[in-house]
PDB file of C-alpha atoms (C1' of nucleotides) in Angstrom:
ATOM      1  CA  UNK A 252      95.609 110.323 115.122  1.00  0.00           C
ATOM      2  CA  UNK A 253      96.747 113.837 114.430  1.00  0.00           C
ATOM      3  CA  UNK A 254      99.007 113.516 111.447  1.00  0.00           C
ATOM      4  CA  UNK A 255      97.254 112.436 108.341  1.00  0.00           C
ATOM      5  CA  UNK A 256      97.099 108.777 107.653  1.00  0.00           C
ATOM      6  CA  UNK A 257      98.850 107.287 104.721  1.00  0.00           C
ATOM      7  CA  UNK A 258      97.027 106.331 101.609  1.00  0.00           C
ATOM      8  CA  UNK A 259      98.382 103.333  99.770  1.00  0.00           C
ATOM      9  CA  UNK A 260      95.872 103.831  97.017  1.00  0.00           C
ATOM     10  CA  UNK A 261      96.113 106.261  94.166  1.00  0.00           C
ATOM     11  CA  UNK A 262      97.100 109.739  95.306  1.00  0.00           C
ATOM     12  CA  UNK A 263      93.975 111.367  93.959  1.00  0.00           C
ATOM     13  CA  UNK A 264      91.554 109.042  95.711  1.00  0.00           C
ATOM     14  CA  UNK A 265      89.842 109.796  98.983  1.00  0.00           C
ATOM     15  CA  UNK A 266      90.830 108.087 102.201  1.00  0.00           C
ATOM     16  CA  UNK A 267      88.887 106.218 104.829  1.00  0.00           C
ATOM     17  CA  UNK A 268      90.466 105.199 108.132  1.00  0.00           C
ATOM     18  CA  UNK A 269      90.063 101.433 107.954  1.00  0.00           C
ATOM     19  CA  UNK A 270      91.212 101.033 104.388  1.00  0.00           C
ATOM     20  CA  UNK A 271      94.891 101.403 104.991  1.00  0.00           C
ATOM     21  CA  UNK A 272      94.774  98.508 107.396  1.00  0.00           C
ATOM     22  CA  UNK A 273      92.643  96.385 105.085  1.00  0.00           C
ATOM     23  CA  UNK A 274      94.856  97.093 102.116  1.00  0.00           C
ATOM     24  CA  UNK A 275      97.846  96.188 104.233  1.00  0.00           C
ATOM     25  CA  UNK A 276      96.334  92.825 105.027  1.00  0.00           C
ATOM     26  CA  UNK A 277      96.045  92.179 101.311  1.00  0.00           C
ATOM     27  CA  UNK A 278      99.575  93.327 100.630  1.00  0.00           C
ATOM     28  CA  UNK A 279     100.693  90.986 103.391  1.00  0.00           C
ATOM     29  CA  UNK A 280      99.195  88.107 101.448  1.00  0.00           C
ATOM     30  CA  UNK A 281     100.904  89.194  98.253  1.00  0.00           C
ATOM     31  CA  UNK A 282     104.192  89.587 100.034  1.00  0.00           C
ATOM     32  CA  UNK A 283     104.181  86.309 101.863  1.00  0.00           C
ATOM     33  CA  UNK A 284     106.647  83.671 100.945  1.00  0.00           C
ATOM     34  CA  UNK A 285     104.598  81.577  98.538  1.00  0.00           C
ATOM     35  CA  UNK A 286     101.360  83.223  97.373  1.00  0.00           C
ATOM     36  CA  UNK A 287     102.780  84.953  94.343  1.00  0.00           C
ATOM     37  CA  UNK A 288     104.647  81.870  93.186  1.00  0.00           C
ATOM     38  CA  UNK A 289     101.505  79.806  93.426  1.00  0.00           C
ATOM     39  CA  UNK A 290      99.421  82.392  91.620  1.00  0.00           C
ATOM     40  CA  UNK A 291     101.909  82.441  88.777  1.00  0.00           C
ATOM     41  CA  UNK A 292     102.004  78.651  88.737  1.00  0.00           C
ATOM     42  CA  UNK A 293      98.245  78.629  88.258  1.00  0.00           C
ATOM     43  CA  UNK A 294      98.531  81.193  85.508  1.00  0.00           C
ATOM     44  CA  UNK A 295      97.573  78.996  82.613  1.00  0.00           C
ATOM     45  CA  UNK A 296      94.847  76.721  83.833  1.00  0.00           C
ATOM     46  CA  UNK A 297      94.014  74.306  86.589  1.00  0.00           C
ATOM     47  CA  UNK A 298      96.652  72.265  88.368  1.00  0.00           C
ATOM     48  CA  UNK A 299      96.742  69.395  90.793  1.00  0.00           C
ATOM     49  CA  UNK A 300      98.184  69.642  94.267  1.00  0.00           C
ATOM     50  CA  UNK A 301     101.449  67.845  93.672  1.00  0.00           C
ATOM     51  CA  UNK A 302     101.788  69.470  90.303  1.00  0.00           C
ATOM     52  CA  UNK A 303     101.880  72.875  91.982  1.00  0.00           C
ATOM     53  CA  UNK A 304     104.247  71.496  94.568  1.00  0.00           C
ATOM     54  CA  UNK A 305     106.713  70.446  91.921  1.00  0.00           C
ATOM     55  CA  UNK A 306     106.386  73.722  90.016  1.00  0.00           C
ATOM     56  CA  UNK A 307     107.002  75.930  93.012  1.00  0.00           C
ATOM     57  CA  UNK A 308     109.841  73.811  94.269  1.00  0.00           C
ATOM     58  CA  UNK A 309     111.086  73.986  97.823  1.00  0.00           C
ATOM     59  CA  UNK A 310     107.689  74.455  99.373  1.00  0.00           C
ATOM     60  CA  UNK A 311     106.632  72.034 102.063  1.00  0.00           C
ATOM     61  CA  UNK A 312     103.380  70.153 101.869  1.00  0.00           C
ATOM     62  CA  UNK A 313     102.154  71.985 104.899  1.00  0.00           C
ATOM     63  CA  UNK A 314     102.835  75.455 103.521  1.00  0.00           C
ATOM     64  CA  UNK A 315     101.307  74.607 100.180  1.00  0.00           C
ATOM     65  CA  UNK A 316      98.142  73.479 101.901  1.00  0.00           C
ATOM     66  CA  UNK A 317      98.021  76.517 104.157  1.00  0.00           C
ATOM     67  CA  UNK A 318      98.752  78.994 101.409  1.00  0.00           C
ATOM     68  CA  UNK A 319      96.180  77.465  99.092  1.00  0.00           C
ATOM     69  CA  UNK A 320      93.649  77.627 101.909  1.00  0.00           C
ATOM     70  CA  UNK A 321      94.426  81.284 102.366  1.00  0.00           C
ATOM     71  CA  UNK A 322      94.074  82.004  98.686  1.00  0.00           C
ATOM     72  CA  UNK A 323      90.833  80.091  98.606  1.00  0.00           C
ATOM     73  CA  UNK A 324      89.574  82.026 101.599  1.00  0.00           C
ATOM     74  CA  UNK A 325      90.284  85.282  99.820  1.00  0.00           C
ATOM     75  CA  UNK A 326      88.371  84.097  96.790  1.00  0.00           C
ATOM     76  CA  UNK A 327      91.463  83.955  94.586  1.00  0.00           C
ATOM     77  CA  UNK A 328      91.457  80.236  93.803  1.00  0.00           C
ATOM     78  CA  UNK A 329      88.881  77.483  93.636  1.00  0.00           C
ATOM     79  CA  UNK A 330      89.391  74.021  95.042  1.00  0.00           C
ATOM     80  CA  UNK A 331      87.762  71.082  93.286  1.00  0.00           C
ATOM     81  CA  UNK A 332      87.816  67.633  94.838  1.00  0.00           C
ATOM     82  CA  UNK A 333      87.352  64.491  92.757  1.00  0.00           C
ATOM     83  CA  UNK A 334      86.272  61.725  95.139  1.00  0.00           C
ATOM     84  CA  UNK A 335      88.279  59.095  93.319  1.00  0.00           C
ATOM     85  CA  UNK A 336      90.879  56.689  94.603  1.00  0.00           C
ATOM     86  CA  UNK A 337      93.499  57.909  94.788  1.00  0.00           C
ATOM     87  CA  UNK A 338      91.971  61.319  95.469  1.00  0.00           C
ATOM     88  CA  UNK A 339      92.542  64.189  93.150  1.00  0.00           C
ATOM     89  CA  UNK A 340      92.229  67.894  93.877  1.00  0.00           C
ATOM     90  CA  UNK A 341      92.401  70.620  91.289  1.00  0.00           C
ATOM     91  CA  UNK A 342      93.137  74.248  91.956  1.00  0.00           C
ATOM     92  CA  UNK A 343      92.339  77.055  89.597  1.00  0.00           C
ATOM     93  CA  UNK A 344      92.406  80.833  89.649  1.00  0.00           C
ATOM     94  CA  UNK A 345      89.088  82.608  89.950  1.00  0.00           C
ATOM     95  CA  UNK A 346      88.358  85.702  87.878  1.00  0.00           C
ATOM     96  CA  UNK A 347      89.466  87.701  90.883  1.00  0.00           C
ATOM     97  CA  UNK A 348      92.672  85.717  91.064  1.00  0.00           C
ATOM     98  CA  UNK A 349      93.346  86.207  87.376  1.00  0.00           C
ATOM     99  CA  UNK A 350      92.757  89.930  87.724  1.00  0.00           C
ATOM    100  CA  UNK A 351      95.536  89.976  90.283  1.00  0.00           C
ATOM    101  CA  UNK A 352      98.067  88.599  87.850  1.00  0.00           C
ATOM    102  CA  UNK A 353      98.516  91.851  85.974  1.00  0.00           C
ATOM    103  CA  UNK A 354      99.457  94.102  88.927  1.00  0.00           C
ATOM    104  CA  UNK A 355     101.649  91.332  90.279  1.00  0.00           C
ATOM    105  CA  UNK A 356     103.422  91.028  86.976  1.00  0.00           C
ATOM    106  CA  UNK A 357     103.881  94.775  86.955  1.00  0.00           C
ATOM    107  CA  UNK A 358     105.596  94.561  90.299  1.00  0.00           C
ATOM    108  CA  UNK A 359     107.548  91.508  89.236  1.00  0.00           C
ATOM    109  CA  UNK A 360     108.695  93.321  86.131  1.00  0.00           C
ATOM    110  CA  UNK A 361     109.849  96.234  88.252  1.00  0.00           C
ATOM    111  CA  UNK A 362     111.748  93.901  90.539  1.00  0.00           C
ATOM    112  CA  UNK A 363     113.330  92.136  87.612  1.00  0.00           C
ATOM    113  CA  UNK A 364     114.251  95.360  85.877  1.00  0.00           C
ATOM    114  CA  UNK A 365     115.909  96.868  88.915  1.00  0.00           C
ATOM    115  CA  UNK A 366     117.501  93.691  90.168  1.00  0.00           C
ATOM    116  CA  UNK A 367     121.050  94.768  89.313  1.00  0.00           C
ATOM    117  CA  UNK A 368     120.660  98.179  90.937  1.00  0.00           C
ATOM    118  CA  UNK A 369     119.315  96.671  94.119  1.00  0.00           C
ATOM    119  CA  UNK A 370     121.896  93.934  94.310  1.00  0.00           C
ATOM    120  CA  UNK A 371     124.768  96.332  93.828  1.00  0.00           C
ATOM    121  CA  UNK A 372     123.232  98.697  96.369  1.00  0.00           C
ATOM    122  CA  UNK A 373     123.090  95.831  98.838  1.00  0.00           C
ATOM    123  CA  UNK A 374     126.669  94.837  98.190  1.00  0.00           C
ATOM    124  CA  UNK A 375     127.902  98.352  98.627  1.00  0.00           C
ATOM    125  CA  UNK A 376     125.919  98.813 101.827  1.00  0.00           C
ATOM    126  CA  UNK A 377     127.226  95.553 103.223  1.00  0.00           C
ATOM    127  CA  UNK A 378     130.795  96.461 102.325  1.00  0.00           C
ATOM    128  CA  UNK A 379     130.534  99.619 104.383  1.00  0.00           C
ATOM    129  CA  UNK A 380     128.949  97.688 107.214  1.00  0.00           C
ATOM    130  CA  UNK A 381     131.600  94.988 107.367  1.00  0.00           C
ATOM    131  CA  UNK A 382     134.280  97.647 107.728  1.00  0.00           C
ATOM    132  CA  UNK A 383     132.967  98.452 111.197  1.00  0.00           C
TER     133      UNK A 383
ATOM    134  CA  UNK B 221     102.420  70.422  79.988  1.00  0.00           C
ATOM    135  CA  UNK B 222     105.582  69.774  81.851  1.00  0.00           C
ATOM    136  CA  UNK B 223     105.997  72.003  84.843  1.00  0.00           C
ATOM    137  CA  UNK B 224     109.301  73.778  85.038  1.00  0.00           C
ATOM    138  CA  UNK B 225     110.261  76.761  87.048  1.00  0.00           C
ATOM    139  CA  UNK B 226     107.959  79.699  87.476  1.00  0.00           C
ATOM    140  CA  UNK B 227     108.538  83.094  85.981  1.00  0.00           C
ATOM    141  CA  UNK B 228     107.281  85.982  88.052  1.00  0.00           C
ATOM    142  CA  UNK B 229     108.281  88.444  85.395  1.00  0.00           C
ATOM    143  CA  UNK B 230     106.388  89.379  82.295  1.00  0.00           C
ATOM    144  CA  UNK B 231     105.259  86.351  80.291  1.00  0.00           C
ATOM    145  CA  UNK B 232     107.236  87.336  77.236  1.00  0.00           C
ATOM    146  CA  UNK B 233     110.567  87.639  79.008  1.00  0.00           C
ATOM    147  CA  UNK B 234     113.171  84.938  79.227  1.00  0.00           C
ATOM    148  CA  UNK B 235     113.836  83.061  82.446  1.00  0.00           C
ATOM    149  CA  UNK B 236     116.977  82.396  84.391  1.00  0.00           C
ATOM    150  CA  UNK B 237     117.046  80.049  87.374  1.00  0.00           C
ATOM    151  CA  UNK B 238     118.213  82.447  90.059  1.00  0.00           C
ATOM    152  CA  UNK B 239     115.887  85.280  89.180  1.00  0.00           C
ATOM    153  CA  UNK B 240     112.770  83.827  90.684  1.00  0.00           C
ATOM    154  CA  UNK B 241     114.472  83.694  94.036  1.00  0.00           C
ATOM    155  CA  UNK B 242     115.912  87.164  93.728  1.00  0.00           C
ATOM    156  CA  UNK B 243     112.604  88.636  92.681  1.00  0.00           C
ATOM    157  CA  UNK B 244     110.989  86.897  95.621  1.00  0.00           C
ATOM    158  CA  UNK B 245     113.395  88.537  98.000  1.00  0.00           C
ATOM    159  CA  UNK B 246     112.325  91.894  96.644  1.00  0.00           C
ATOM    160  CA  UNK B 247     108.650  91.051  96.858  1.00  0.00           C
ATOM    161  CA  UNK B 248     109.262  90.024 100.447  1.00  0.00           C
ATOM    162  CA  UNK B 249     110.462  93.515 101.195  1.00  0.00           C
ATOM    163  CA  UNK B 250     107.435  95.048  99.505  1.00  0.00           C
ATOM    164  CA  UNK B 251     105.121  92.736 101.360  1.00  0.00           C
ATOM    165  CA  UNK B 252     106.512  93.216 104.796  1.00  0.00           C
ATOM    166  CA  UNK B 253     104.547  94.976 107.425  1.00  0.00           C
ATOM    167  CA  UNK B 254     105.923  98.488 107.155  1.00  0.00           C
ATOM    168  CA  UNK B 255     107.959  99.103 103.995  1.00  0.00           C
ATOM    169  CA  UNK B 256     105.085 100.195 101.806  1.00  0.00           C
ATOM    170  CA  UNK B 257     103.661 102.496 104.444  1.00  0.00           C
ATOM    171  CA  UNK B 258     107.026 104.172 104.856  1.00  0.00           C
ATOM    172  CA  UNK B 259     107.547 104.520 101.134  1.00  0.00           C
ATOM    173  CA  UNK B 260     104.191 106.191 100.786  1.00  0.00           C
ATOM    174  CA  UNK B 261     104.955 108.426 103.754  1.00  0.00           C
ATOM    175  CA  UNK B 262     108.103 109.577 101.981  1.00  0.00           C
ATOM    176  CA  UNK B 263     106.154 110.176  98.821  1.00  0.00           C
ATOM    177  CA  UNK B 264     106.341 113.922  98.752  1.00  0.00           C
ATOM    178  CA  UNK B 265     109.755 114.863  99.955  1.00  0.00           C
ATOM    179  CA  UNK B 266     112.177 114.289 102.782  1.00  0.00           C
ATOM    180  CA  UNK B 267     111.030 113.534 106.302  1.00  0.00           C
ATOM    181  CA  UNK B 268     112.594 113.300 109.716  1.00  0.00           C
ATOM    182  CA  UNK B 269     112.652 110.133 111.775  1.00  0.00           C
ATOM    183  CA  UNK B 270     109.925 110.983 114.245  1.00  0.00           C
ATOM    184  CA  UNK B 271     107.914 112.611 111.521  1.00  0.00           C
ATOM    185  CA  UNK B 272     107.720 109.296 109.708  1.00  0.00           C
ATOM    186  CA  UNK B 273     106.968 107.573 112.983  1.00  0.00           C
ATOM    187  CA  UNK B 274     103.961 109.792 113.570  1.00  0.00           C
ATOM    188  CA  UNK B 275     102.734 109.429 109.999  1.00  0.00           C
ATOM    189  CA  UNK B 276     102.876 105.676 109.947  1.00  0.00           C
ATOM    190  CA  UNK B 277     101.358 105.330 113.370  1.00  0.00           C
ATOM    191  CA  UNK B 278     101.622 102.188 115.445  1.00  0.00           C
ATOM    192  CA  UNK B 279     105.148 101.394 114.400  1.00  0.00           C
ATOM    193  CA  UNK B 280     107.714 100.925 117.127  1.00  0.00           C
ATOM    194  CA  UNK B 281     110.955 102.838 117.146  1.00  0.00           C
ATOM    195  CA  UNK B 282     112.810  99.624 116.638  1.00  0.00           C
ATOM    196  CA  UNK B 283     110.881  98.531 113.571  1.00  0.00           C
ATOM    197  CA  UNK B 284     111.092 101.958 112.004  1.00  0.00           C
ATOM    198  CA  UNK B 285     114.848 101.889 112.385  1.00  0.00           C
ATOM    199  CA  UNK B 286     115.158  98.379 111.030  1.00  0.00           C
ATOM    200  CA  UNK B 287     112.844  98.941 108.098  1.00  0.00           C
ATOM    201  CA  UNK B 288     114.541 102.184 107.140  1.00  0.00           C
ATOM    202  CA  UNK B 289     117.887 100.385 107.293  1.00  0.00           C
ATOM    203  CA  UNK B 290     116.546  97.742 104.970  1.00  0.00           C
ATOM    204  CA  UNK B 291     115.204 100.280 102.526  1.00  0.00           C
ATOM    205  CA  UNK B 292     118.503 102.129 102.647  1.00  0.00           C
ATOM    206  CA  UNK B 293     120.383  98.918 102.034  1.00  0.00           C
ATOM    207  CA  UNK B 294     118.297  98.259  98.953  1.00  0.00           C
ATOM    208  CA  UNK B 295     119.027 101.736  97.665  1.00  0.00           C
ATOM    209  CA  UNK B 296     115.443 102.895  97.987  1.00  0.00           C
ATOM    210  CA  UNK B 297     115.973 105.676 100.502  1.00  0.00           C
ATOM    211  CA  UNK B 298     118.834 107.942 101.495  1.00  0.00           C
ATOM    212  CA  UNK B 299     119.753 108.763 105.064  1.00  0.00           C
ATOM    213  CA  UNK B 300     121.173 112.185 105.818  1.00  0.00           C
ATOM    214  CA  UNK B 301     122.553 112.985 109.244  1.00  0.00           C
ATOM    215  CA  UNK B 302     122.883 116.550 110.486  1.00  0.00           C
ATOM    216  CA  UNK B 303     125.438 116.547 113.318  1.00  0.00           C
ATOM    217  CA  UNK B 304     123.536 119.132 115.320  1.00  0.00           C
ATOM    218  CA  UNK B 305     122.255 119.037 118.861  1.00  0.00           C
ATOM    219  CA  UNK B 306     119.706 117.697 119.081  1.00  0.00           C
ATOM    220  CA  UNK B 307     120.545 115.388 116.197  1.00  0.00           C
ATOM    221  CA  UNK B 308     118.478 115.399 113.071  1.00  0.00           C
ATOM    222  CA  UNK B 309     118.203 112.708 110.410  1.00  0.00           C
ATOM    223  CA  UNK B 310     116.364 113.087 107.154  1.00  0.00           C
ATOM    224  CA  UNK B 311     115.132 110.279 104.984  1.00  0.00           C
ATOM    225  CA  UNK B 312     114.230 110.667 101.363  1.00  0.00           C
ATOM    226  CA  UNK B 313     113.322 108.398  98.488  1.00  0.00           C
ATOM    227  CA  UNK B 314     115.980 107.819  95.879  1.00  0.00           C
ATOM    228  CA  UNK B 315     115.108 107.767  92.194  1.00  0.00           C
ATOM    229  CA  UNK B 316     114.873 104.016  92.510  1.00  0.00           C
ATOM    230  CA  UNK B 317     112.548 104.372  95.469  1.00  0.00           C
ATOM    231  CA  UNK B 318     110.351 106.835  93.616  1.00  0.00           C
ATOM    232  CA  UNK B 319     110.180 104.512  90.635  1.00  0.00           C
ATOM    233  CA  UNK B 320     108.740 101.896  92.952  1.00  0.00           C
ATOM    234  CA  UNK B 321     105.812 104.077  93.916  1.00  0.00           C
ATOM    235  CA  UNK B 322     103.930 103.547  90.687  1.00  0.00           C
ATOM    236  CA  UNK B 323     103.801  99.728  90.704  1.00  0.00           C
ATOM    237  CA  UNK B 324     103.014  99.802  94.407  1.00  0.00           C
ATOM    238  CA  UNK B 325     100.167 102.180  93.812  1.00  0.00           C
ATOM    239  CA  UNK B 326      98.920  99.908  91.048  1.00  0.00           C
ATOM    240  CA  UNK B 327      98.818  97.033  93.480  1.00  0.00           C
ATOM    241  CA  UNK B 328      97.294  99.226  96.176  1.00  0.00           C
ATOM    242  CA  UNK B 329      94.626 100.326  93.757  1.00  0.00           C
ATOM    243  CA  UNK B 330      93.840  96.709  92.951  1.00  0.00           C
ATOM    244  CA  UNK B 331      93.602  95.868  96.630  1.00  0.00           C
ATOM    245  CA  UNK B 332      91.372  98.841  97.265  1.00  0.00           C
ATOM    246  CA  UNK B 333      89.174  98.097  94.316  1.00  0.00           C
ATOM    247  CA  UNK B 334      88.635  94.461  95.221  1.00  0.00           C
ATOM    248  CA  UNK B 335      88.417  94.991  98.947  1.00  0.00           C
ATOM    249  CA  UNK B 336      84.683  94.251  99.144  1.00  0.00           C
ATOM    250  CA  UNK B 337      84.968  91.074  97.076  1.00  0.00           C
ATOM    251  CA  UNK B 338      87.773  89.762  99.205  1.00  0.00           C
ATOM    252  CA  UNK B 339      86.145  90.641 102.485  1.00  0.00           C
ATOM    253  CA  UNK B 340      82.887  88.995 101.534  1.00  0.00           C
ATOM    254  CA  UNK B 341      84.763  85.963 100.257  1.00  0.00           C
ATOM    255  CA  UNK B 342      86.518  85.743 103.603  1.00  0.00           C
ATOM    256  CA  UNK B 343      83.281  86.047 105.515  1.00  0.00           C
ATOM    257  CA  UNK B 344      81.615  83.384 103.459  1.00  0.00           C
ATOM    258  CA  UNK B 345      84.580  81.055 103.810  1.00  0.00           C
ATOM    259  CA  UNK B 346      84.666  81.578 107.546  1.00  0.00           C
ATOM    260  CA  UNK B 347      80.933  80.969 107.850  1.00  0.00           C
ATOM    261  CA  UNK B 348      81.309  77.595 106.189  1.00  0.00           C
ATOM    262  CA  UNK B 349      84.283  76.820 108.402  1.00  0.00           C
ATOM    263  CA  UNK B 350      82.568  77.677 111.662  1.00  0.00           C
ATOM    264  CA  UNK B 351      79.604  75.509 110.723  1.00  0.00           C
ATOM    265  CA  UNK B 352      81.822  72.425 110.790  1.00  0.00           C
TER     266      UNK B 352
ATOM    267  C1'  DC C  30      97.469  61.294  96.346  1.00  0.00           C
ATOM    268  C1'  DC C  31      95.929  64.821  99.335  1.00  0.00           C
ATOM    269  C1'  DG C  32      96.022  66.660 103.605  1.00  0.00           C
ATOM    270  C1'  DA C  33      95.612  66.928 108.843  1.00  0.00           C
ATOM    271  C1'  DA C  34      98.171  66.817 113.127  1.00  0.00           C
ATOM    272  C1'  DT C  35     101.987  67.172 116.020  1.00  0.00           C
ATOM    273  C1'  DC C  36     106.500  68.840 117.428  1.00  0.00           C
ATOM    274  C1'  DC C  37     109.969  72.191 117.326  1.00  0.00           C
ATOM    275  C1'  DA C  38     113.402  75.843 115.840  1.00  0.00           C
ATOM    276  C1'  DC C  39     113.695  80.282 114.565  1.00  0.00           C
ATOM    277  C1'  DC C  40     112.980  85.224 114.069  1.00  0.00           C
ATOM    278  C1'  DA C  41     109.884  89.063 113.684  1.00  0.00           C
ATOM    279  C1'  DC C  42     108.122  92.228 116.437  1.00  0.00           C
ATOM    280  C1'  DG C  43     106.737  94.942 120.527  1.00  0.00           C
ATOM    281  C1'  DA C  44     107.942  96.885 125.099  1.00  0.00           C
ATOM    282  C1'  DT C  45     111.183  98.846 127.778  1.00  0.00           C
ATOM    283  C1'  DA C  46     115.303 101.012 129.244  1.00  0.00           C
ATOM    284  C1'  DC C  47     119.553 103.269 128.167  1.00  0.00           C
ATOM    285  C1'  DT C  48     123.011 106.454 125.327  1.00  0.00           C
ATOM    286  C1'  DG C  49     125.098 110.416 122.612  1.00  0.00           C
TER     287       DG C  49
ATOM    288  C1'  DC D  55     115.945 113.546 118.760  1.00  0.00           C
ATOM    289  C1'  DA D  56     117.541 109.437 116.945  1.00  0.00           C
ATOM    290  C1'  DG D  57     119.034 105.652 117.768  1.00  0.00           C
ATOM    291  C1'  DT D  58     121.002 100.906 120.316  1.00  0.00           C
ATOM    292  C1'  DA D  59     120.533  96.941 123.621  1.00  0.00           C
ATOM    293  C1'  DT D  60     118.067  93.491 125.783  1.00  0.00           C
ATOM    294  C1'  DC D  61     114.360  90.524 126.825  1.00  0.00           C
ATOM    295  C1'  DG D  62     109.906  88.091 126.112  1.00  0.00           C
ATOM    296  C1'  DT D  63     106.525  86.188 123.159  1.00  0.00           C
ATOM    297  C1'  DG D  64     103.534  84.806 119.348  1.00  0.00           C
ATOM    298  C1'  DG D  65     103.644  83.427 114.905  1.00  0.00           C
ATOM    299  C1'  DT D  66     105.817  81.201 110.779  1.00  0.00           C
ATOM    300  C1'  DG D  67     107.410  77.485 108.575  1.00  0.00           C
ATOM    301  C1'  DG D  68     110.063  72.929 108.119  1.00  0.00           C
ATOM    302  C1'  DA D  69     110.182  67.821 109.191  1.00  0.00           C
ATOM    303  C1'  DT D  70     107.724  64.043 110.251  1.00  0.00           C
ATOM    304  C1'  DT D  71     103.929  61.010 110.999  1.00  0.00           C
ATOM    305  C1'  DC D  72      99.239  59.441 110.489  1.00  0.00           C
ATOM    306  C1'  DG D  73      94.728  58.913 107.961  1.00  0.00           C
ATOM    307  C1'  DG D  74      91.173  58.500 104.311  1.00  0.00           C
TER     308       DG D  74
END
DNA sequence: CCGAATCCACCACGATACTG
DNA sequence: CAGTATCGTGGTGGATTCGG
């Protein structure tokens, strides 16, 4: 590793070798297909499984289960089972999960703000490409 | 509370149906394996192809090419070819690309800050899982 | 109602070899 | 040096079925 590694954290901060990788693994969770949607769906309180499913829309049962498991594993949501019949399971953001909402919203706001620029950039790029 | 669609943008903003999807497509780019690393590598000025390759480290030639293409398509980086021999290609962040650095760093800082919490949460979760 | 399990299609990605 | 082309593979995610 001769060239300096890259620091995803603030420019002023120091850098340790393993961090980049670890931070990447977290960014991978943020960037995956459903995590952010689910986190936003849980924004204002606890929700039941199928409730989340309806809110997110288009997610399969399997992926909802898997993604929720992942979020639970990372300590971002809690899973509460009510042993009733029919069963009922509530999901809720932890403090850690709630603390993630702000940076995610920041990024979401950026995406939303620059949506037109990006879309027109894509169109223009694709126009040039189709000409080939 | 009747679940509707989810708004990834700031809570105050209005919501249009297609935006969630469009914003997701942008988040997908942010969250993919290499984009963020490359953006940070281009942080302070223009870089050549192999220069980026060395900085990122572990990326294949193929993925670097593809990711750079994607970033270029989205209007985040510019690609400048010098028709010399041997050829030389410089990549540089656009204004749009540079404007993305701040929110990304915010998220990176969050990830870095909560790294220990998340890692210990993962360990604890995995301990319970292995015990089954 | 919640979720686990199975099957399967797709494509993301790496490795390698070749070109201008 | 900066790509492109091709192949192989593991993982991701949808559809479906079963179970408690």
